[in-house]
Amino acid sequence: MTHSFALHIPDADLAPEPDPERIVAGDPEVTGKVVWESADGRQLRGIWQITPGVVTDTEADELFVVISGSATIEVEDGPTLTVGPGDMAVLHAGDRTTWTVHETLRKAYAINL
């Protein structure tokens, strides 16, 4: 996409992004959509959603805003973040996290690789 645009995040169609090896508990389903990517592929803007459960991740540099749902994000050797609608969070590249998703969480994100 090369032009400016607007997108209603709650209604955006998302595609499955399965990653079963990251699941710790439950049966969370992950979906997402990249809505913009820089020419060099190092900057991504998108929408991501996960249903309740527990997953682990190793993060990229990311800023996100929660649109709906809630989760607790435990950062190894760092803080525990509690996020819900309207909250903004910043994760740093290399952070090892455990996400406990309480209600289906949808977020808009900006990632720098």
Short mmCIF file of N, CA, C and O in Angstrom, two decimals:
data_model
loop_
_atom_site.label_atom_id
_atom_site.label_comp_id
_atom_site.label_asym_id
_atom_site.label_seq_id
_atom_site.Cartn_x
_atom_site.Cartn_y
_atom_site.Cartn_z
N MET A 1 0.85 -1.17 0.00
CA MET A 1 0.00 0.00 0.00
C MET A 1 0.90 1.24 0.00
O MET A 1 1.76 1.37 0.85
N THR A 2 0.73 2.12 -0.96
CA THR A 2 1.61 3.28 -1.07
C THR A 2 0.94 4.58 -0.68
O THR A 2 1.61 5.60 -0.58
N HIS A 3 -0.37 4.57 -0.48
CA HIS A 3 -1.09 5.79 -0.16
C HIS A 3 -1.57 5.77 1.27
O HIS A 3 -1.66 4.72 1.91
N SER A 4 -1.91 6.95 1.78
CA SER A 4 -2.52 7.04 3.10
C SER A 4 -3.84 6.29 3.10
O SER A 4 -4.48 6.15 2.06
N PHE A 5 -4.25 5.79 4.26
CA PHE A 5 -5.49 5.03 4.33
C PHE A 5 -6.03 5.07 5.75
O PHE A 5 -5.33 5.44 6.69
N ALA A 6 -7.27 4.66 5.90
CA ALA A 6 -7.90 4.49 7.20
C ALA A 6 -8.54 3.11 7.22
O ALA A 6 -8.98 2.61 6.18
N LEU A 7 -8.62 2.52 8.39
CA LEU A 7 -9.15 1.17 8.54
C LEU A 7 -9.86 1.08 9.89
O LEU A 7 -9.31 1.51 10.90
N HIS A 8 -11.09 0.53 9.90
CA HIS A 8 -11.82 0.35 11.14
C HIS A 8 -11.36 -0.98 11.76
O HIS A 8 -11.75 -2.06 11.31
N ILE A 9 -10.51 -0.90 12.76
CA ILE A 9 -9.82 -2.07 13.32
C ILE A 9 -10.78 -3.15 13.85
O ILE A 9 -10.56 -4.33 13.58
N PRO A 10 -11.85 -2.78 14.57
CA PRO A 10 -12.72 -3.84 15.11
C PRO A 10 -13.36 -4.73 14.04
O PRO A 10 -13.67 -5.90 14.31
N ASP A 11 -13.56 -4.21 12.82
CA ASP A 11 -14.22 -4.97 11.76
C ASP A 11 -13.27 -5.58 10.74
O ASP A 11 -13.71 -6.25 9.81
N ALA A 12 -11.98 -5.37 10.90
CA ALA A 12 -11.02 -5.86 9.91
C ALA A 12 -10.99 -7.38 9.87
O ALA A 12 -10.99 -8.04 10.91
N ASP A 13 -10.99 -7.94 8.65
CA ASP A 13 -10.86 -9.38 8.47
C ASP A 13 -9.41 -9.78 8.70
O ASP A 13 -8.49 -9.15 8.16
N LEU A 14 -9.21 -10.83 9.48
CA LEU A 14 -7.87 -11.31 9.81
C LEU A 14 -7.70 -12.74 9.30
O LEU A 14 -8.67 -13.47 9.16
N ALA A 15 -6.46 -13.12 9.05
CA ALA A 15 -6.15 -14.47 8.57
C ALA A 15 -5.48 -15.28 9.68
O ALA A 15 -4.75 -14.73 10.51
N PRO A 16 -5.69 -16.59 9.69
CA PRO A 16 -5.06 -17.44 10.70
C PRO A 16 -3.53 -17.34 10.65
O PRO A 16 -2.94 -17.27 9.58
N GLU A 17 -2.92 -17.31 11.85
CA GLU A 17 -1.46 -17.30 11.99
C GLU A 17 -1.08 -18.35 13.03
O GLU A 17 -0.59 -18.02 14.11
N PRO A 18 -1.31 -19.63 12.73
CA PRO A 18 -1.04 -20.67 13.74
C PRO A 18 0.44 -20.77 14.08
O PRO A 18 1.30 -20.61 13.21
N ASP A 19 0.71 -21.00 15.35
CA ASP A 19 2.08 -21.21 15.83
C ASP A 19 1.99 -22.10 17.08
O ASP A 19 2.23 -21.65 18.19
N PRO A 20 1.60 -23.38 16.89
CA PRO A 20 1.28 -24.25 18.02
C PRO A 20 2.42 -24.48 19.01
O PRO A 20 2.16 -24.76 20.18
N GLU A 21 3.66 -24.36 18.58
CA GLU A 21 4.77 -24.61 19.50
C GLU A 21 4.90 -23.54 20.58
O GLU A 21 5.59 -23.74 21.57
N ARG A 22 4.24 -22.40 20.43
CA ARG A 22 4.28 -21.34 21.45
C ARG A 22 3.18 -21.48 22.49
O ARG A 22 3.19 -20.77 23.49
N ILE A 23 2.23 -22.39 22.30
CA ILE A 23 1.10 -22.54 23.22
C ILE A 23 1.57 -23.24 24.50
O ILE A 23 2.18 -24.31 24.45
N VAL A 24 1.24 -22.62 25.65
CA VAL A 24 1.57 -23.17 26.96
C VAL A 24 0.34 -23.82 27.57
O VAL A 24 0.42 -24.87 28.19
N ALA A 25 -0.83 -23.17 27.42
CA ALA A 25 -2.07 -23.68 28.01
C ALA A 25 -3.26 -23.23 27.18
O ALA A 25 -3.24 -22.18 26.54
N GLY A 26 -4.31 -24.04 27.21
CA GLY A 26 -5.52 -23.71 26.47
C GLY A 26 -5.36 -24.02 24.99
O GLY A 26 -4.47 -24.75 24.59
N ASP A 27 -6.24 -23.41 24.21
CA ASP A 27 -6.25 -23.62 22.76
C ASP A 27 -6.39 -22.28 22.05
O ASP A 27 -7.34 -22.07 21.29
N PRO A 28 -5.48 -21.34 22.32
CA PRO A 28 -5.62 -20.01 21.72
C PRO A 28 -5.46 -20.04 20.21
O PRO A 28 -4.64 -20.79 19.69
N GLU A 29 -6.27 -19.23 19.53
CA GLU A 29 -6.17 -19.09 18.09
C GLU A 29 -5.67 -17.68 17.78
O GLU A 29 -6.20 -16.70 18.30
N VAL A 30 -4.66 -17.61 16.94
CA VAL A 30 -4.04 -16.34 16.57
C VAL A 30 -4.41 -16.01 15.13
O VAL A 30 -4.31 -16.86 14.24
N THR A 31 -4.83 -14.76 14.92
CA THR A 31 -5.10 -14.26 13.57
C THR A 31 -4.45 -12.88 13.44
O THR A 31 -4.15 -12.23 14.45
N GLY A 32 -4.24 -12.45 12.22
CA GLY A 32 -3.62 -11.15 12.04
C GLY A 32 -3.68 -10.67 10.60
O GLY A 32 -4.13 -11.39 9.70
N LYS A 33 -3.19 -9.45 10.42
CA LYS A 33 -3.14 -8.86 9.09
C LYS A 33 -2.11 -7.73 9.11
O LYS A 33 -2.19 -6.84 9.95
N VAL A 34 -1.14 -7.80 8.21
CA VAL A 34 -0.22 -6.69 8.01
C VAL A 34 -0.91 -5.73 7.07
O VAL A 34 -1.30 -6.11 5.96
N VAL A 35 -1.10 -4.48 7.49
CA VAL A 35 -1.79 -3.50 6.66
C VAL A 35 -0.81 -2.56 5.95
O VAL A 35 -1.19 -1.86 5.01
N TRP A 36 0.46 -2.55 6.39
CA TRP A 36 1.48 -1.75 5.73
C TRP A 36 2.85 -2.34 6.06
O TRP A 36 3.09 -2.77 7.18
N GLU A 37 3.72 -2.37 5.07
CA GLU A 37 5.09 -2.82 5.26
C GLU A 37 6.02 -1.91 4.48
O GLU A 37 5.75 -1.57 3.32
N SER A 38 7.13 -1.51 5.10
CA SER A 38 8.10 -0.66 4.41
C SER A 38 8.74 -1.43 3.27
O SER A 38 8.74 -2.67 3.25
N ALA A 39 9.31 -0.70 2.32
CA ALA A 39 9.92 -1.32 1.15
C ALA A 39 11.03 -2.30 1.54
O ALA A 39 11.21 -3.32 0.88
N ASP A 40 11.75 -2.01 2.63
CA ASP A 40 12.83 -2.90 3.05
C ASP A 40 12.36 -4.00 4.00
O ASP A 40 13.16 -4.82 4.46
N GLY A 41 11.05 -4.03 4.34
CA GLY A 41 10.50 -5.07 5.19
C GLY A 41 10.84 -4.94 6.67
O GLY A 41 10.55 -5.82 7.46
N ARG A 42 11.45 -3.82 7.07
CA ARG A 42 11.89 -3.66 8.45
C ARG A 42 10.86 -2.95 9.34
O ARG A 42 11.04 -2.88 10.55
N GLN A 43 9.80 -2.42 8.74
CA GLN A 43 8.74 -1.78 9.51
C GLN A 43 7.41 -2.40 9.10
O GLN A 43 7.12 -2.48 7.90
N LEU A 44 6.64 -2.82 10.11
CA LEU A 44 5.34 -3.43 9.85
C LEU A 44 4.28 -2.70 10.67
O LEU A 44 4.54 -2.31 11.82
N ARG A 45 3.11 -2.54 10.09
CA ARG A 45 1.95 -1.99 10.80
C ARG A 45 0.83 -2.99 10.58
O ARG A 45 0.63 -3.46 9.44
N GLY A 46 0.09 -3.31 11.63
CA GLY A 46 -0.94 -4.30 11.43
C GLY A 46 -1.88 -4.47 12.59
O GLY A 46 -1.90 -3.68 13.54
N ILE A 47 -2.66 -5.54 12.49
CA ILE A 47 -3.66 -5.91 13.49
C ILE A 47 -3.40 -7.36 13.86
O ILE A 47 -3.10 -8.20 12.99
N TRP A 48 -3.53 -7.67 15.14
CA TRP A 48 -3.27 -9.02 15.64
C TRP A 48 -4.33 -9.35 16.67
O TRP A 48 -4.75 -8.47 17.44
N GLN A 49 -4.76 -10.60 16.67
CA GLN A 49 -5.79 -11.03 17.63
C GLN A 49 -5.45 -12.42 18.16
O GLN A 49 -4.92 -13.26 17.42
N ILE A 50 -5.77 -12.65 19.44
CA ILE A 50 -5.57 -13.96 20.06
C ILE A 50 -6.73 -14.24 21.00
O ILE A 50 -7.17 -13.36 21.73
N THR A 51 -7.23 -15.48 20.95
CA THR A 51 -8.30 -15.91 21.85
C THR A 51 -7.68 -16.36 23.17
O THR A 51 -6.46 -16.55 23.27
N PRO A 52 -8.50 -16.56 24.22
CA PRO A 52 -7.96 -16.90 25.54
C PRO A 52 -7.06 -18.14 25.55
O PRO A 52 -7.29 -19.11 24.82
N GLY A 53 -6.04 -18.05 26.38
CA GLY A 53 -5.06 -19.11 26.56
C GLY A 53 -3.74 -18.50 26.99
O GLY A 53 -3.67 -17.30 27.30
N VAL A 54 -2.69 -19.31 27.00
CA VAL A 54 -1.37 -18.84 27.41
C VAL A 54 -0.36 -19.22 26.32
O VAL A 54 -0.31 -20.37 25.88
N VAL A 55 0.43 -18.22 25.88
CA VAL A 55 1.45 -18.43 24.85
C VAL A 55 2.75 -17.73 25.26
O VAL A 55 2.73 -16.81 26.07
N THR A 56 3.84 -18.17 24.67
CA THR A 56 5.13 -17.50 24.87
C THR A 56 5.56 -16.85 23.57
O THR A 56 5.10 -17.23 22.48
N ASP A 57 6.48 -15.89 23.69
CA ASP A 57 6.98 -15.21 22.49
C ASP A 57 8.33 -14.59 22.81
O ASP A 57 8.66 -14.32 23.97
N THR A 58 9.11 -14.35 21.77
CA THR A 58 10.29 -13.50 21.84
C THR A 58 9.97 -12.31 20.97
O THR A 58 9.70 -12.46 19.78
N GLU A 59 9.97 -11.14 21.58
CA GLU A 59 9.42 -9.94 20.95
C GLU A 59 10.40 -9.23 20.02
O GLU A 59 11.62 -9.36 20.15
N ALA A 60 9.82 -8.45 19.11
CA ALA A 60 10.54 -7.46 18.30
C ALA A 60 10.29 -6.11 18.97
O ALA A 60 9.51 -6.03 19.93
N ASP A 61 10.93 -5.05 18.50
CA ASP A 61 10.59 -3.71 18.98
C ASP A 61 9.18 -3.40 18.51
O ASP A 61 8.92 -3.37 17.30
N GLU A 62 8.27 -3.20 19.46
CA GLU A 62 6.86 -3.04 19.11
C GLU A 62 6.17 -2.04 20.02
O GLU A 62 6.40 -2.03 21.23
N LEU A 63 5.33 -1.24 19.42
CA LEU A 63 4.38 -0.40 20.13
C LEU A 63 3.01 -0.90 19.71
O LEU A 63 2.77 -1.11 18.52
N PHE A 64 2.11 -1.14 20.68
CA PHE A 64 0.77 -1.56 20.31
C PHE A 64 -0.28 -0.89 21.19
O PHE A 64 0.02 -0.44 22.29
N VAL A 65 -1.49 -0.83 20.65
CA VAL A 65 -2.65 -0.31 21.38
C VAL A 65 -3.71 -1.40 21.36
O VAL A 65 -4.05 -1.93 20.29
N VAL A 66 -4.23 -1.73 22.54
CA VAL A 66 -5.27 -2.75 22.65
C VAL A 66 -6.61 -2.13 22.25
O VAL A 66 -7.01 -1.08 22.77
N ILE A 67 -7.29 -2.78 21.33
CA ILE A 67 -8.60 -2.33 20.87
C ILE A 67 -9.70 -2.98 21.70
O ILE A 67 -10.67 -2.33 22.08
N SER A 68 -9.55 -4.27 21.98
CA SER A 68 -10.54 -5.00 22.78
C SER A 68 -9.86 -6.17 23.46
O SER A 68 -8.80 -6.63 23.04
N GLY A 69 -10.49 -6.66 24.54
CA GLY A 69 -9.98 -7.81 25.26
C GLY A 69 -8.98 -7.43 26.34
O GLY A 69 -8.76 -6.25 26.62
N SER A 70 -8.39 -8.46 26.96
CA SER A 70 -7.43 -8.20 28.03
C SER A 70 -6.43 -9.34 28.15
O SER A 70 -6.73 -10.49 27.80
N ALA A 71 -5.26 -8.98 28.67
CA ALA A 71 -4.19 -9.97 28.85
C ALA A 71 -3.22 -9.48 29.92
O ALA A 71 -3.13 -8.28 30.21
N THR A 72 -2.50 -10.43 30.47
CA THR A 72 -1.37 -10.15 31.34
C THR A 72 -0.13 -10.64 30.59
O THR A 72 -0.11 -11.77 30.09
N ILE A 73 0.86 -9.77 30.48
CA ILE A 73 2.09 -10.09 29.75
C ILE A 73 3.24 -10.07 30.75
O ILE A 73 3.58 -9.01 31.28
N GLU A 74 3.82 -11.23 31.00
CA GLU A 74 4.96 -11.33 31.90
C GLU A 74 6.23 -11.26 31.07
O GLU A 74 6.44 -12.08 30.18
N VAL A 75 7.06 -10.26 31.36
CA VAL A 75 8.34 -10.11 30.67
C VAL A 75 9.41 -10.76 31.55
O VAL A 75 9.58 -10.38 32.71
N GLU A 76 10.10 -11.76 31.00
CA GLU A 76 11.15 -12.45 31.76
C GLU A 76 12.17 -11.44 32.26
O GLU A 76 12.67 -10.61 31.48
N ASP A 77 12.49 -11.49 33.55
CA ASP A 77 13.43 -10.55 34.18
C ASP A 77 12.98 -9.10 34.02
O ASP A 77 13.81 -8.19 33.94
N GLY A 78 11.66 -8.88 33.94
CA GLY A 78 11.13 -7.53 33.78
C GLY A 78 9.75 -7.40 34.40
O GLY A 78 9.36 -8.23 35.23
N PRO A 79 9.01 -6.42 33.97
CA PRO A 79 7.71 -6.15 34.56
C PRO A 79 6.63 -7.12 34.08
O PRO A 79 6.81 -7.85 33.10
N THR A 80 5.52 -7.11 34.79
CA THR A 80 4.30 -7.78 34.35
C THR A 80 3.34 -6.68 33.93
O THR A 80 3.05 -5.76 34.71
N LEU A 81 2.89 -6.74 32.69
CA LEU A 81 2.01 -5.72 32.13
C LEU A 81 0.58 -6.26 32.09
O LEU A 81 0.37 -7.39 31.65
N THR A 82 -0.37 -5.47 32.52
CA THR A 82 -1.78 -5.80 32.41
C THR A 82 -2.38 -4.84 31.41
O THR A 82 -2.29 -3.61 31.61
N VAL A 83 -2.94 -5.36 30.32
CA VAL A 83 -3.43 -4.49 29.25
C VAL A 83 -4.89 -4.81 28.92
O VAL A 83 -5.33 -5.94 29.02
N GLY A 84 -5.60 -3.75 28.53
CA GLY A 84 -6.99 -3.85 28.13
C GLY A 84 -7.30 -2.73 27.15
O GLY A 84 -6.41 -1.97 26.73
N PRO A 85 -8.57 -2.58 26.77
CA PRO A 85 -8.95 -1.60 25.75
C PRO A 85 -8.43 -0.19 26.06
O PRO A 85 -8.56 0.31 27.18
N GLY A 86 -7.78 0.39 25.06
CA GLY A 86 -7.25 1.74 25.18
C GLY A 86 -5.84 1.81 25.72
O GLY A 86 -5.22 2.87 25.70
N ASP A 87 -5.29 0.69 26.20
CA ASP A 87 -3.92 0.70 26.73
C ASP A 87 -2.91 0.62 25.61
O ASP A 87 -3.10 -0.10 24.63
N MET A 88 -1.81 1.36 25.78
CA MET A 88 -0.68 1.30 24.87
C MET A 88 0.46 0.60 25.61
O MET A 88 0.64 0.82 26.81
N ALA A 89 1.21 -0.23 24.91
CA ALA A 89 2.35 -0.91 25.51
C ALA A 89 3.53 -0.89 24.55
O ALA A 89 3.35 -0.79 23.33
N VAL A 90 4.72 -0.98 25.12
CA VAL A 90 5.95 -1.04 24.34
C VAL A 90 6.71 -2.28 24.77
O VAL A 90 6.91 -2.52 25.96
N LEU A 91 7.10 -3.09 23.79
CA LEU A 91 7.93 -4.27 24.02
C LEU A 91 9.25 -4.06 23.28
O LEU A 91 9.28 -3.44 22.22
N HIS A 92 10.32 -4.58 23.86
CA HIS A 92 11.65 -4.39 23.26
C HIS A 92 12.13 -5.68 22.60
O HIS A 92 11.83 -6.78 23.07
N ALA A 93 12.89 -5.52 21.55
CA ALA A 93 13.45 -6.67 20.83
C ALA A 93 14.19 -7.58 21.80
O ALA A 93 14.98 -7.11 22.61
N GLY A 94 13.89 -8.86 21.72
CA GLY A 94 14.55 -9.84 22.56
C GLY A 94 13.81 -10.15 23.85
O GLY A 94 14.14 -11.14 24.52
N ASP A 95 12.82 -9.31 24.24
CA ASP A 95 12.03 -9.62 25.43
C ASP A 95 11.41 -11.00 25.26
O ASP A 95 10.79 -11.29 24.24
N ARG A 96 11.59 -11.85 26.27
CA ARG A 96 10.92 -13.15 26.29
C ARG A 96 9.68 -12.98 27.15
O ARG A 96 9.79 -12.57 28.31
N THR A 97 8.52 -13.25 26.57
CA THR A 97 7.26 -12.95 27.24
C THR A 97 6.36 -14.18 27.34
O THR A 97 6.46 -15.10 26.53
N THR A 98 5.49 -14.13 28.34
CA THR A 98 4.40 -15.10 28.47
C THR A 98 3.11 -14.30 28.53
O THR A 98 2.94 -13.45 29.40
N TRP A 99 2.23 -14.56 27.56
CA TRP A 99 0.95 -13.86 27.46
C TRP A 99 -0.15 -14.76 28.01
O TRP A 99 -0.36 -15.86 27.51
N THR A 100 -0.84 -14.27 29.04
CA THR A 100 -2.04 -14.94 29.54
C THR A 100 -3.22 -14.10 29.07
O THR A 100 -3.42 -12.99 29.56
N VAL A 101 -3.94 -14.62 28.11
CA VAL A 101 -5.04 -13.87 27.49
C VAL A 101 -6.34 -14.25 28.20
O VAL A 101 -6.73 -15.41 28.22
N HIS A 102 -6.97 -13.24 28.82
CA HIS A 102 -8.19 -13.46 29.61
C HIS A 102 -9.44 -13.37 28.74
O HIS A 102 -10.36 -14.15 28.92
N GLU A 103 -9.48 -12.39 27.86
CA GLU A 103 -10.58 -12.20 26.90
C GLU A 103 -9.93 -11.99 25.54
O GLU A 103 -8.87 -11.36 25.46
N THR A 104 -10.56 -12.46 24.48
CA THR A 104 -10.00 -12.32 23.14
C THR A 104 -9.46 -10.90 22.96
O THR A 104 -10.19 -9.92 23.12
N LEU A 105 -8.17 -10.82 22.67
CA LEU A 105 -7.47 -9.54 22.59
C LEU A 105 -7.20 -9.19 21.13
O LEU A 105 -6.70 -10.03 20.37
N ARG A 106 -7.55 -7.96 20.76
CA ARG A 106 -7.23 -7.44 19.43
C ARG A 106 -6.42 -6.17 19.63
O ARG A 106 -6.77 -5.31 20.42
N LYS A 107 -5.31 -6.08 18.89
CA LYS A 107 -4.44 -4.91 19.02
C LYS A 107 -4.02 -4.41 17.65
O LYS A 107 -3.98 -5.17 16.67
N ALA A 108 -3.70 -3.13 17.60
CA ALA A 108 -3.06 -2.52 16.43
C ALA A 108 -1.61 -2.31 16.81
O ALA A 108 -1.31 -1.87 17.93
N TYR A 109 -0.69 -2.65 15.90
CA TYR A 109 0.72 -2.60 16.26
C TYR A 109 1.57 -1.91 15.21
O TYR A 109 1.22 -1.81 14.04
N ALA A 110 2.74 -1.45 15.68
CA ALA A 110 3.82 -0.95 14.83
C ALA A 110 5.08 -1.67 15.29
O ALA A 110 5.45 -1.59 16.46
N ILE A 111 5.69 -2.43 14.39
CA ILE A 111 6.89 -3.21 14.71
C ILE A 111 8.05 -2.71 13.86
O ILE A 111 7.90 -2.46 12.66
N ASN A 112 9.20 -2.57 14.51
CA ASN A 112 10.44 -2.26 13.82
C ASN A 112 11.39 -3.43 13.98
O ASN A 112 11.67 -3.87 15.10
N LEU A 113 11.85 -3.98 12.86
CA LEU A 113 12.76 -5.14 12.88
C LEU A 113 14.19 -4.69 12.69
O LEU A 113 14.49 -3.66 12.16
#
